[in-house]
Backbone as CSV, one residue per row, in Angstrom:
resi,resn,N_x,N_y,N_z,CA_x,CA_y,CA_z,C_x,C_y,C_z
1,MET,0.843,-1.196,-0.016,-0.010,0.005,0.007,0.875,1.246,-0.032
2,THR,0.612,2.137,-0.898,1.396,3.376,-0.978,0.430,4.568,-1.255
3,TYR,0.876,5.789,-0.923,0.157,6.912,-1.198,1.008,7.760,-2.161
4,PHE,0.508,8.130,-3.268,1.277,8.835,-4.325,0.421,9.692,-5.262
5,ASP,1.065,10.579,-5.749,0.401,11.448,-6.804,0.742,10.917,-8.179
6,SER,-0.312,10.937,-9.028,-0.196,10.326,-10.337,-0.705,11.264,-11.353
7,LYS,-0.229,11.083,-12.606,-0.772,11.915,-13.715,-1.951,11.226,-14.406
8,VAL,-2.964,11.966,-14.710,-4.103,11.420,-15.437,-3.690,11.264,-16.902
9,ILE,-3.921,10.099,-17.476,-3.594,9.850,-18.889,-4.835,10.188,-19.713
10,SER,-6.003,9.766,-19.179,-7.304,10.031,-19.865,-8.387,9.915,-18.932
11,ASN,-9.548,10.472,-19.279,-10.724,10.359,-18.438,-11.904,10.386,-19.315
12,THR,-12.363,9.224,-19.770,-13.308,9.122,-20.890,-14.701,8.779,-20.505
13,PRO,-15.787,9.459,-20.945,-17.157,9.030,-20.584,-17.571,7.843,-21.443
14,LEU,-18.102,6.853,-20.827,-18.676,5.693,-21.602,-20.192,5.956,-21.875
15,THR,-20.824,6.524,-20.840,-22.236,6.843,-20.965,-22.339,8.283,-20.286
16,ASP,-23.582,8.744,-20.090,-23.808,9.979,-19.449,-23.249,10.052,-18.101
17,GLU,-23.145,8.848,-17.414,-22.787,8.793,-15.983,-21.535,8.039,-15.720
18,ILE,-21.076,7.181,-16.609,-20.050,6.317,-16.307,-18.744,6.700,-17.084
19,TYR,-17.666,6.768,-16.311,-16.349,7.218,-16.923,-15.353,6.103,-16.642
20,VAL,-14.263,6.179,-17.504,-13.018,5.384,-17.251,-11.840,6.361,-17.116
21,LEU,-11.227,6.341,-15.989,-10.062,7.165,-15.650,-8.867,6.288,-15.758
22,VAL,-7.859,6.757,-16.520,-6.582,6.113,-16.593,-5.442,6.944,-15.996
23,ALA,-4.734,6.349,-15.089,-3.689,7.131,-14.363,-2.377,6.334,-14.457
24,GLU,-1.235,7.039,-14.259,0.038,6.299,-14.225,0.115,5.437,-12.918
25,ARG,0.643,4.177,-13.094,0.674,3.249,-12.028,1.773,3.437,-11.050
26,HIS,2.938,3.897,-11.478,4.018,4.087,-10.514,4.453,2.882,-9.779
27,GLY,4.291,1.707,-10.438,4.694,0.434,-9.788,3.851,-0.049,-8.628
28,ALA,2.718,0.542,-8.441,1.740,0.139,-7.326,1.249,-1.322,-7.588
29,ASP,1.185,-2.107,-6.538,0.458,-3.386,-6.580,-0.901,-3.210,-6.937
30,ALA,-1.456,-4.185,-7.718,-2.863,-4.127,-8.051,-3.340,-5.476,-8.460
31,ASN,-4.194,-6.103,-7.606,-4.700,-7.409,-7.846,-6.210,-7.448,-7.926
32,ALA,-6.660,-8.427,-8.569,-8.168,-8.561,-8.909,-8.970,-8.475,-7.566
33,GLY,-9.919,-7.616,-7.591,-10.844,-7.478,-6.553,-10.436,-6.318,-5.483
34,GLN,-9.215,-5.859,-5.593,-8.745,-4.791,-4.743,-9.275,-3.457,-5.237
35,PHE,-8.911,-2.450,-4.479,-9.385,-1.056,-4.847,-8.313,-0.047,-4.449
36,PHE,-8.507,1.210,-4.934,-7.695,2.351,-4.553,-8.620,3.410,-3.973
37,MET,-7.999,4.209,-3.088,-8.702,5.441,-2.736,-8.230,6.582,-3.584
38,LEU,-9.181,7.399,-4.245,-8.753,8.406,-5.184,-9.238,9.791,-4.597
39,LYS,-8.377,10.770,-4.866,-8.654,12.113,-4.482,-8.062,13.073,-5.537
40,ALA,-8.914,14.046,-5.860,-8.490,15.043,-6.872,-8.906,16.415,-6.424
41,TRP,-8.810,16.731,-5.124,-9.158,18.014,-4.576,-8.323,18.279,-3.330
42,ASP,-8.140,19.538,-3.043,-7.340,19.929,-1.886,-8.239,20.940,-1.051
43,ASN,-7.910,21.036,0.227,-8.559,22.030,1.104,-10.093,21.897,1.102
44,GLU,-10.545,20.632,0.932,-11.994,20.337,1.024,-12.168,19.225,2.082
45,LEU,-13.411,19.156,2.651,-13.680,18.070,3.572,-14.095,16.766,2.915
46,THR,-14.295,16.813,1.552,-14.704,15.622,0.880,-13.667,14.480,0.987
47,LEU,-14.105,13.347,1.414,-13.265,12.217,1.640,-12.824,11.633,0.270
48,MET,-11.652,10.826,0.374,-11.245,10.097,-0.882,-12.272,9.123,-1.190
49,ARG,-12.353,8.824,-2.506,-13.344,7.821,-2.963,-12.778,6.540,-3.246
50,PRO,-13.382,5.456,-2.794,-12.860,4.127,-3.057,-13.384,3.646,-4.435
51,ILE,-12.487,3.321,-5.324,-12.801,2.901,-6.707,-12.049,1.606,-6.959
52,SER,-12.759,0.492,-7.420,-12.159,-0.690,-7.626,-11.194,-0.707,-8.887
53,ILE,-10.420,-1.637,-8.996,-9.496,-1.760,-10.167,-10.270,-2.365,-11.322
54,PHE,-10.394,-1.600,-12.401,-11.010,-2.073,-13.596,-9.997,-2.884,-14.447
55,LYS,-8.850,-2.314,-14.667,-7.703,-2.962,-15.402,-6.500,-2.391,-14.789
56,ALA,-5.544,-3.302,-14.750,-4.100,-2.905,-14.314,-3.195,-3.280,-15.407
57,GLU,-2.646,-2.296,-16.154,-1.635,-2.542,-17.114,-0.225,-2.312,-16.489
58,GLU,0.813,-2.558,-17.344,2.127,-2.446,-16.779,2.445,-1.089,-16.254
59,GLU,2.004,-0.055,-16.980,2.342,1.334,-16.650,1.137,2.158,-16.188
60,THR,-0.075,1.621,-16.237,-1.249,2.328,-15.953,-2.232,1.588,-15.075
61,LEU,-3.095,2.320,-14.463,-4.262,1.852,-13.657,-5.538,2.374,-14.265
62,HIS,-6.564,1.533,-14.490,-7.775,1.932,-15.090,-8.917,1.832,-13.971
63,PHE,-9.745,2.934,-13.808,-10.750,2.927,-12.817,-12.071,3.283,-13.587
64,MET,-13.058,2.496,-13.451,-14.432,2.818,-14.013,-15.301,3.220,-12.874
65,TYR,-16.002,4.374,-12.962,-16.822,4.914,-11.853,-18.028,5.554,-12.480
66,ARG,-19.025,5.661,-11.653,-20.315,6.356,-11.941,-20.403,7.626,-11.180
67,VAL,-20.754,8.765,-11.872,-20.885,10.032,-11.187,-22.202,10.089,-10.381
68,VAL,-22.016,10.105,-9.053,-23.235,10.132,-8.158,-23.231,11.191,-7.185
69,GLY,-22.079,11.815,-6.919,-22.083,12.833,-5.839,-20.874,13.774,-6.084
70,ARG,-20.558,14.537,-5.053,-19.615,15.623,-5.128,-18.215,15.067,-5.512
71,GLY,-17.804,14.018,-4.837,-16.473,13.453,-5.123,-16.304,12.896,-6.571
72,THR,-17.226,12.125,-6.965,-17.177,11.598,-8.321,-17.341,12.639,-9.359
73,ARG,-18.136,13.712,-9.132,-18.236,14.874,-10.057,-16.903,15.551,-10.267
74,LYS,-16.157,15.644,-9.098,-14.725,16.200,-9.171,-13.879,15.275,-10.103
75,LEU,-14.005,13.993,-9.846,-13.267,13.113,-10.665,-13.559,13.256,-12.185
76,ALA,-14.841,13.375,-12.519,-15.276,13.533,-13.798,-14.731,14.747,-14.551
77,GLU,-14.366,15.790,-13.766,-13.805,17.017,-14.238,-12.326,16.961,-14.684
78,LEU,-11.620,15.851,-14.223,-10.170,15.694,-14.547,-9.945,15.529,-16.020
79,LYS,-8.787,16.041,-16.454,-8.427,16.000,-17.850,-7.003,15.427,-17.876
80,ALA,-6.606,14.942,-19.128,-5.300,14.471,-19.362,-4.230,15.518,-18.851
81,GLY,-3.227,14.997,-18.083,-2.232,15.854,-17.571,-2.417,16.415,-16.132
82,ASP,-3.694,16.278,-15.647,-4.031,16.715,-14.290,-3.404,15.699,-13.311
83,THR,-3.336,16.099,-12.084,-2.705,15.233,-11.043,-3.893,14.681,-10.212
84,ILE,-3.741,13.446,-9.838,-4.680,12.740,-8.926,-3.893,12.031,-7.865
85,SER,-4.399,12.007,-6.595,-3.740,11.297,-5.532,-4.334,9.936,-5.365
86,LEU,-3.519,8.927,-5.221,-3.954,7.540,-5.093,-3.404,6.888,-3.811
87,LEU,-4.203,6.108,-3.140,-3.788,5.280,-2.019,-4.201,3.862,-2.321
88,GLY,-3.153,2.994,-2.354,-3.497,1.636,-2.735,-2.223,0.815,-3.098
89,SER,-2.467,-0.421,-3.524,-3.826,-1.019,-3.507,-4.184,-1.447,-2.174
90,LEU,-5.511,-1.548,-1.969,-6.174,-1.838,-0.734,-7.099,-3.077,-0.814
91,GLY,-7.298,-3.637,0.392,-8.314,-4.704,0.521,-7.734,-6.047,0.127
92,THR,-8.681,-7.019,0.410,-8.464,-8.417,0.053,-9.220,-8.752,-1.215
93,GLY,-8.596,-9.235,-2.239,-9.275,-9.549,-3.531,-9.699,-10.882,-3.635
94,TYR,-9.938,-11.337,-4.845,-10.463,-12.698,-5.157,-9.236,-13.655,-5.011
95,PRO,-9.608,-14.995,-4.535,-8.474,-15.979,-4.347,-8.074,-16.621,-5.685
96,ILE,-7.470,-15.918,-6.555,-7.044,-16.377,-7.833,-6.209,-17.630,-7.753
97,ALA,-5.182,-17.597,-6.855,-4.259,-18.736,-6.779,-4.899,-20.035,-6.267
98,GLN,-6.008,-19.995,-5.664,-6.703,-21.140,-5.219,-7.543,-21.830,-6.287
99,MET,-7.709,-21.164,-7.380,-8.638,-21.657,-8.409,-8.053,-22.602,-9.408
100,LYS,-8.952,-23.516,-9.925,-8.588,-24.379,-10.913,-9.862,-24.798,-11.696
101,GLY,-9.689,-25.378,-12.828,-10.895,-25.879,-13.514,-11.691,-24.784,-14.241
102,ARG,-12.850,-24.562,-13.857,-13.729,-23.646,-14.475,-14.458,-22.667,-13.585
103,VAL,-14.386,-21.400,-13.766,-14.928,-20.392,-12.790,-15.856,-19.469,-13.518
104,ALA,-16.998,-19.114,-12.908,-17.932,-18.158,-13.487,-17.782,-16.819,-12.735
105,LEU,-17.827,-15.762,-13.457,-17.790,-14.395,-12.919,-19.175,-13.859,-13.193
106,VAL,-19.853,-13.400,-12.198,-21.226,-12.826,-12.305,-21.223,-11.380,-11.812
107,GLY,-21.460,-10.469,-12.682,-21.410,-9.062,-12.447,-22.680,-8.302,-12.793
108,GLY,-23.040,-7.325,-11.966,-24.262,-6.492,-12.231,-23.885,-5.033,-12.049
109,GLY,-24.260,-4.211,-13.065,-24.135,-2.761,-13.033,-22.649,-2.373,-12.800
110,LEU,-22.372,-1.502,-11.832,-20.984,-1.138,-11.515,-20.254,-2.113,-10.770
111,GLY,-20.785,-3.347,-10.552,-20.095,-4.480,-10.105,-19.326,-5.181,-11.177
112,ILE,-19.558,-4.758,-12.449,-18.893,-5.380,-13.584,-17.456,-5.068,-13.694
113,PRO,-17.094,-3.758,-13.538,-15.640,-3.409,-13.762,-14.610,-4.220,-13.058
114,PRO,-14.814,-4.503,-11.721,-13.768,-5.282,-11.019,-13.516,-6.632,-11.608
115,LEU,-14.531,-7.224,-12.290,-14.473,-8.562,-12.830,-13.585,-8.617,-14.116
116,CYS,-13.292,-7.479,-14.675,-12.440,-7.471,-15.848,-11.042,-7.825,-15.474
117,GLN,-10.460,-7.249,-14.493,-9.146,-7.628,-14.013,-9.135,-9.051,-13.531
118,THR,-10.214,-9.438,-12.862,-10.325,-10.758,-12.322,-10.293,-11.811,-13.452
119,ALA,-11.037,-11.528,-14.548,-11.042,-12.477,-15.699,-9.642,-12.603,-16.334
120,LYS,-8.918,-11.464,-16.375,-7.584,-11.454,-16.905,-6.648,-12.299,-16.054
121,GLU,-6.689,-12.163,-14.726,-5.812,-12.945,-13.858,-6.192,-14.409,-13.801
122,LEU,-7.449,-14.714,-13.809,-7.847,-16.106,-13.864,-7.353,-16.810,-15.181
123,THR,-7.579,-16.194,-16.268,-7.138,-16.766,-17.504,-5.605,-16.933,-17.536
124,ALA,-4.864,-16.016,-17.057,-3.420,-16.077,-16.953,-3.007,-17.231,-16.005
125,HIS,-3.882,-17.593,-15.076,-3.598,-18.700,-14.099,-4.076,-20.071,-14.704
126,GLY,-4.538,-20.049,-15.928,-4.878,-21.308,-16.572,-6.353,-21.783,-16.314
127,VAL,-7.187,-20.892,-15.830,-8.546,-21.209,-15.427,-9.456,-20.795,-16.583
128,GLN,-10.377,-21.770,-16.938,-11.390,-21.429,-17.930,-12.379,-20.467,-17.298
129,THR,-12.666,-19.324,-17.846,-13.442,-18.325,-17.231,-14.651,-17.956,-18.177
130,ASP,-15.814,-18.100,-17.621,-17.055,-17.639,-18.250,-17.587,-16.409,-17.486
131,VAL,-18.056,-15.489,-18.243,-18.481,-14.153,-17.627,-19.949,-13.929,-17.878
132,TYR,-20.670,-13.529,-16.857,-22.036,-13.277,-16.896,-22.216,-11.805,-16.473
133,LEU,-22.746,-10.902,-17.448,-22.818,-9.518,-17.169,-24.209,-9.047,-17.266
134,GLY,-24.747,-8.488,-16.169,-26.141,-8.011,-16.071,-26.209,-6.554,-16.134
135,TYR,-27.048,-5.958,-16.987,-27.195,-4.523,-17.132,-28.691,-4.189,-17.003
136,ARG,-28.926,-2.946,-16.553,-30.312,-2.431,-16.623,-30.748,-2.198,-18.051
137,ASP,-29.986,-1.508,-18.795,-30.332,-1.161,-20.236,-29.037,-0.999,-21.101
138,VAL,-28.301,0.062,-20.915,-27.133,0.286,-21.786,-25.937,-0.555,-21.415
139,LEU,-25.331,-1.229,-22.437,-24.198,-2.054,-22.262,-22.898,-1.190,-22.198
140,PHE,-21.935,-1.660,-21.365,-20.641,-1.009,-21.420,-19.601,-2.081,-21.051
141,ALA,-18.404,-1.885,-21.635,-17.151,-2.705,-21.259,-17.280,-4.182,-21.740
142,VAL,-18.276,-4.595,-22.433,-18.353,-6.062,-22.787,-17.143,-6.442,-23.602
143,GLU,-16.676,-5.597,-24.528,-15.546,-5.995,-25.397,-14.248,-6.158,-24.524
144,GLU,-14.163,-5.452,-23.395,-12.985,-5.570,-22.594,-12.780,-6.993,-22.050
145,PHE,-13.831,-7.754,-21.924,-13.797,-9.103,-21.371,-13.379,-10.188,-22.413
146,GLU,-13.523,-9.851,-23.687,-13.419,-10.830,-24.740,-12.009,-11.534,-24.765
147,PRO,-10.886,-10.805,-24.556,-9.594,-11.466,-24.575,-9.424,-12.428,-23.424
148,HIS,-10.255,-12.350,-22.340,-9.940,-13.082,-21.117,-11.108,-13.988,-20.733
149,SER,-11.980,-14.315,-21.661,-13.168,-15.080,-21.368,-13.500,-16.139,-22.380
150,ALA,-13.798,-17.358,-21.888,-14.135,-18.403,-22.802,-15.536,-18.197,-23.379
151,ASN,-16.446,-17.725,-22.538,-17.816,-17.400,-23.005,-18.313,-16.140,-22.231
152,ILE,-19.070,-15.329,-22.893,-19.662,-14.132,-22.335,-21.159,-14.206,-22.468
153,PHE,-21.923,-14.063,-21.343,-23.332,-14.041,-21.367,-23.848,-12.615,-20.854
154,VAL,-24.821,-12.055,-21.599,-25.215,-10.690,-21.297,-26.752,-10.686,-21.138
155,SER,-27.127,-9.949,-20.107,-28.704,-9.714,-19.979,-28.938,-8.262,-19.684
156,THR,-30.086,-7.873,-20.033,-30.572,-6.467,-19.787,-31.982,-6.559,-19.263
157,GLU,-32.290,-5.734,-18.236,-33.555,-5.722,-17.634,-34.571,-4.920,-18.526
158,LYS,-34.065,-3.841,-19.152,-34.951,-3.032,-19.878,-34.544,-2.785,-21.323
159,GLY,-33.391,-3.239,-21.691,-32.799,-3.019,-23.007,-33.234,-4.069,-24.002
160,ASP,-32.629,-3.930,-25.223,-32.965,-4.824,-26.326,-31.803,-5.800,-26.585
161,GLU,-30.647,-5.763,-25.868,-29.509,-6.525,-26.173,-29.381,-7.699,-25.198
162,GLY,-28.923,-8.849,-25.632,-28.751,-10.002,-24.904,-30.032,-10.559,-24.397
163,TYR,-29.955,-11.395,-23.299,-31.158,-12.012,-22.712,-31.867,-10.921,-21.986
164,ARG,-33.218,-10.874,-22.131,-34.043,-9.950,-21.425,-34.494,-10.522,-20.144
165,GLY,-33.981,-9.962,-18.989,-34.293,-10.506,-17.704,-33.025,-10.304,-16.824
166,PHE,-32.941,-11.157,-15.788,-31.824,-11.063,-14.799,-30.727,-11.987,-15.217
167,ILE,-29.484,-11.592,-14.962,-28.426,-12.406,-15.294,-28.350,-13.727,-14.557
168,THR,-28.915,-13.741,-13.369,-28.921,-15.055,-12.553,-29.863,-16.062,-13.274
169,ASP,-30.693,-15.654,-14.188,-31.510,-16.618,-14.923,-30.688,-17.560,-15.786
170,LEU,-29.435,-17.016,-16.205,-28.643,-17.804,-17.101,-27.596,-18.595,-16.368
171,LEU,-27.363,-18.342,-15.135,-26.263,-19.023,-14.374,-26.671,-20.463,-13.959
172,LYS,-25.779,-21.391,-14.235,-25.922,-22.701,-13.745,-24.665,-23.065,-12.866
173,PRO,-24.737,-22.837,-11.603,-23.519,-22.980,-10.748,-22.870,-24.327,-10.812
174,GLU,-23.739,-25.411,-10.993,-23.245,-26.773,-10.981,-22.250,-27.031,-12.125
175,GLN,-22.179,-26.159,-13.102,-21.218,-26.311,-14.213,-19.830,-25.793,-13.826
176,TYR,-19.677,-25.233,-12.621,-18.453,-24.505,-12.280,-17.828,-25.099,-11.011
177,ASP,-16.489,-24.835,-10.915,-15.760,-25.248,-9.715,-15.884,-24.035,-8.625
178,ALA,-16.143,-22.885,-9.061,-16.377,-21.778,-8.189,-17.016,-20.642,-8.904
179,VAL,-17.629,-19.771,-8.173,-18.263,-18.522,-8.715,-17.791,-17.331,-7.911
180,PHE,-17.418,-16.259,-8.632,-17.114,-14.983,-8.093,-18.185,-14.024,-8.526
181,THR,-18.647,-13.166,-7.629,-19.696,-12.223,-8.014,-19.457,-10.805,-7.410
182,CYS,-19.978,-9.837,-8.108,-19.832,-8.418,-7.656,-20.997,-7.658,-8.295
183,GLY,-21.643,-6.880,-7.455,-22.809,-6.124,-7.915,-23.774,-5.798,-6.843
184,PRO,-25.016,-5.541,-7.211,-26.074,-5.265,-6.149,-26.236,-6.426,-5.123
185,GLU,-26.398,-6.129,-3.930,-26.452,-7.135,-2.930,-27.635,-8.074,-3.167
186,VAL,-28.750,-7.676,-3.626,-29.850,-8.610,-4.013,-29.412,-9.623,-5.042
187,MET,-28.622,-9.202,-5.999,-28.147,-10.168,-6.962,-27.163,-11.092,-6.395
188,MET,-26.218,-10.630,-5.523,-25.185,-11.459,-4.981,-25.794,-12.494,-3.959
189,ARG,-26.915,-12.113,-3.302,-27.558,-12.980,-2.372,-28.219,-14.142,-3.226
190,LYS,-28.753,-13.795,-4.420,-29.308,-14.796,-5.262,-28.235,-15.718,-5.796
191,VAL,-27.148,-15.227,-6.193,-26.034,-16.022,-6.702,-25.523,-16.940,-5.563
192,ALA,-25.307,-16.429,-4.395,-24.874,-17.155,-3.238,-25.780,-18.280,-2.913
193,ALA,-27.115,-18.053,-2.971,-28.091,-19.112,-2.677,-28.067,-20.232,-3.747
194,MET,-27.938,-19.818,-4.986,-27.852,-20.815,-6.033,-26.608,-21.669,-5.882
195,CYS,-25.523,-21.050,-5.574,-24.225,-21.759,-5.321,-24.359,-22.722,-4.149
196,ALA,-24.874,-22.200,-3.028,-25.087,-23.043,-1.834,-25.926,-24.340,-2.168
197,ALA,-26.961,-24.137,-2.902,-27.820,-25.258,-3.308,-27.084,-26.372,-4.070
198,GLN,-26.000,-25.926,-4.777,-25.291,-26.902,-5.629,-23.958,-27.218,-5.000
199,HIS,-23.585,-26.691,-3.740,-22.412,-26.896,-2.995,-21.234,-26.434,-3.814
200,VAL,-21.296,-25.310,-4.449,-20.319,-24.646,-5.203,-19.769,-23.448,-4.446
201,PRO,-18.447,-23.410,-4.208,-17.859,-22.235,-3.479,-18.155,-21.007,-4.192
202,CYS,-18.479,-19.860,-3.418,-18.803,-18.592,-3.996,-18.102,-17.543,-3.178
203,TRP,-17.631,-16.438,-3.868,-17.062,-15.379,-3.238,-17.775,-14.081,-3.733
204,CYS,-18.007,-13.175,-2.807,-18.755,-11.994,-3.080,-17.922,-10.683,-2.744
205,SER,-17.914,-9.673,-3.600,-17.312,-8.384,-3.324,-18.378,-7.450,-2.789
206,MET,-18.184,-7.044,-1.557,-19.153,-6.187,-0.918,-18.900,-4.761,-1.088
207,GLU,-19.913,-3.915,-1.209,-19.742,-2.502,-1.363,-20.200,-1.800,-0.021
208,HIS,-19.468,-0.858,0.443,-19.877,-0.114,1.667,-19.190,1.256,1.638
209,ARG,-19.863,2.129,2.312,-19.308,3.465,2.510,-18.014,3.358,3.277
210,MET,-16.888,4.059,2.796,-15.620,4.008,3.462,-15.133,5.389,3.707
211,ALA,-14.463,5.505,4.776,-13.836,6.840,5.168,-12.333,6.799,4.958
212,CYS,-11.662,5.801,5.581,-10.157,5.678,5.586,-9.602,4.720,4.507
213,GLY,-10.338,3.575,4.275,-9.893,2.599,3.275,-8.842,1.672,3.837
214,ILE,-8.376,1.861,5.111,-7.298,1.014,5.602,-7.589,0.317,6.894
215,GLY,-8.950,0.223,7.220,-9.378,-0.464,8.437,-9.229,0.218,9.724
216,ALA,-8.855,1.518,9.779,-8.634,2.260,11.008,-9.925,2.788,11.652
217,CYS,-10.800,3.245,10.817,-11.939,4.010,11.376,-13.120,3.063,11.690
218,LEU,-13.156,1.796,11.184,-14.215,0.879,11.505,-15.575,1.246,10.893
219,GLY,-15.574,2.295,10.068,-16.842,2.801,9.584,-17.547,1.835,8.648
220,CYS,-16.777,0.967,7.995,-17.350,0.044,7.006,-17.592,-1.340,7.533
221,SER,-17.564,-1.513,8.892,-17.724,-2.884,9.500,-19.115,-3.431,9.156
222,ILE,-19.080,-4.749,8.943,-20.299,-5.490,8.672,-20.342,-6.772,9.596
223,ARG,-21.495,-7.266,9.823,-21.671,-8.460,10.679,-21.601,-9.668,9.854
224,THR,-20.792,-10.725,10.167,-20.667,-11.943,9.395,-20.787,-13.082,10.352
225,ALA,-20.771,-14.278,9.868,-20.787,-15.498,10.625,-19.445,-15.634,11.449
226,ASP,-18.389,-14.963,11.027,-17.152,-14.992,11.705,-16.927,-13.681,12.582
227,GLY,-17.928,-13.029,12.916,-17.813,-11.814,13.681,-17.831,-10.547,12.811
228,MET,-17.565,-9.356,13.392,-17.562,-8.118,12.667,-16.277,-8.126,11.795
229,LYS,-16.584,-7.668,10.520,-15.501,-7.595,9.496,-15.434,-6.243,8.932
230,ARG,-14.221,-5.720,8.601,-14.097,-4.429,7.917,-14.099,-4.735,6.394
231,VAL,-14.984,-4.078,5.642,-15.143,-4.301,4.184,-13.806,-3.847,3.584
232,CYS,-13.238,-2.752,4.008,-12.012,-2.163,3.351,-10.815,-3.011,3.600
233,LYS,-10.708,-3.635,4.745,-9.449,-4.369,5.148,-9.613,-5.861,5.046
234,ASP,-10.704,-6.436,5.571,-10.915,-7.882,5.581,-11.486,-8.299,4.243
235,GLY,-12.137,-7.349,3.587,-12.683,-7.573,2.247,-11.982,-6.676,1.273
236,PRO,-12.729,-6.248,0.249,-14.086,-6.330,0.024,-14.634,-7.676,-0.375
237,VAL,-13.644,-8.669,-0.723,-14.140,-9.966,-1.184,-14.140,-10.883,0.085
238,PHE,-15.359,-11.548,0.250,-15.556,-12.529,1.326,-16.195,-13.784,0.754
239,PRO,-15.898,-14.966,1.396,-16.683,-16.104,1.122,-18.171,-15.869,1.340
240,ALA,-18.965,-16.283,0.399,-20.418,-16.087,0.576,-21.019,-16.695,1.818
241,ASN,-20.435,-17.885,2.215,-20.990,-18.658,3.339,-20.781,-17.886,4.677
242,ILE,-20.032,-16.847,4.750,-20.023,-16.081,6.056,-20.852,-14.868,6.030
243,LEU,-21.306,-14.492,4.795,-22.001,-13.315,4.530,-23.523,-13.548,4.701
244,PHE,-24.007,-14.534,3.978,-25.443,-14.755,3.842,-25.777,-16.089,4.457
245,GLN,-25.869,-16.145,5.783,-26.023,-17.380,6.581,-27.324,-18.045,6.288
246,GLU,-28.334,-17.365,5.699,-29.632,-17.972,5.444,-29.477,-19.019,4.317
247,ASN,-28.305,-18.946,3.640,-28.151,-19.886,2.527,-27.471,-21.213,2.954
248,GLN,-27.113,-21.182,4.245,-26.336,-22.416,4.717,-27.284,-23.447,5.353
């Protein structure tokens, strides 16, 4: 974990609300499922913003984010050549080294970006990776998964592309050795229940409001079967069986 200033390479809108920010990496560690704290303002009370790793290239870090409030609006104003402060990498990511055989990645909405780096690392580890991407309507980043996925399945709730419905309708956990998921909690609960019914290991990436990002403030603590856990430090990735006990 390091704190450093970086130069913005690009900051590109994919939709009216979703942007991809690319910044110089400066040798920072970056593993699938981890995140960085980002800040592009001084002399303000606005906290750093936790943004998951979308892609980690040799010289650059890519972050996909949705503009929802003051902090992310500030990020959206950044231009190539501007300076951004980064703290990271942070958190516990997906257990790539433990995986073998065939793994499914199930993402929904802004839970999709972290799974891109995850797919890349799984494929490099020799794991067959199938990707399930669920959108409300407008698709984004599907092409980024193509080099790292054996199969890609897409659903939209309101759009005209892919399967019309929920992405969980397409998932058959019994076909996989493990399932990784990231997205709305209602979706992850469904995925976890489906996996538990088939005795398939499942890991979930939890989202929570964070202040420090390093486990000091305890503001992102959640209750689990193993006691209270900090999403920023002990997670954000957790085994589903300690999160959603009703599935056990």
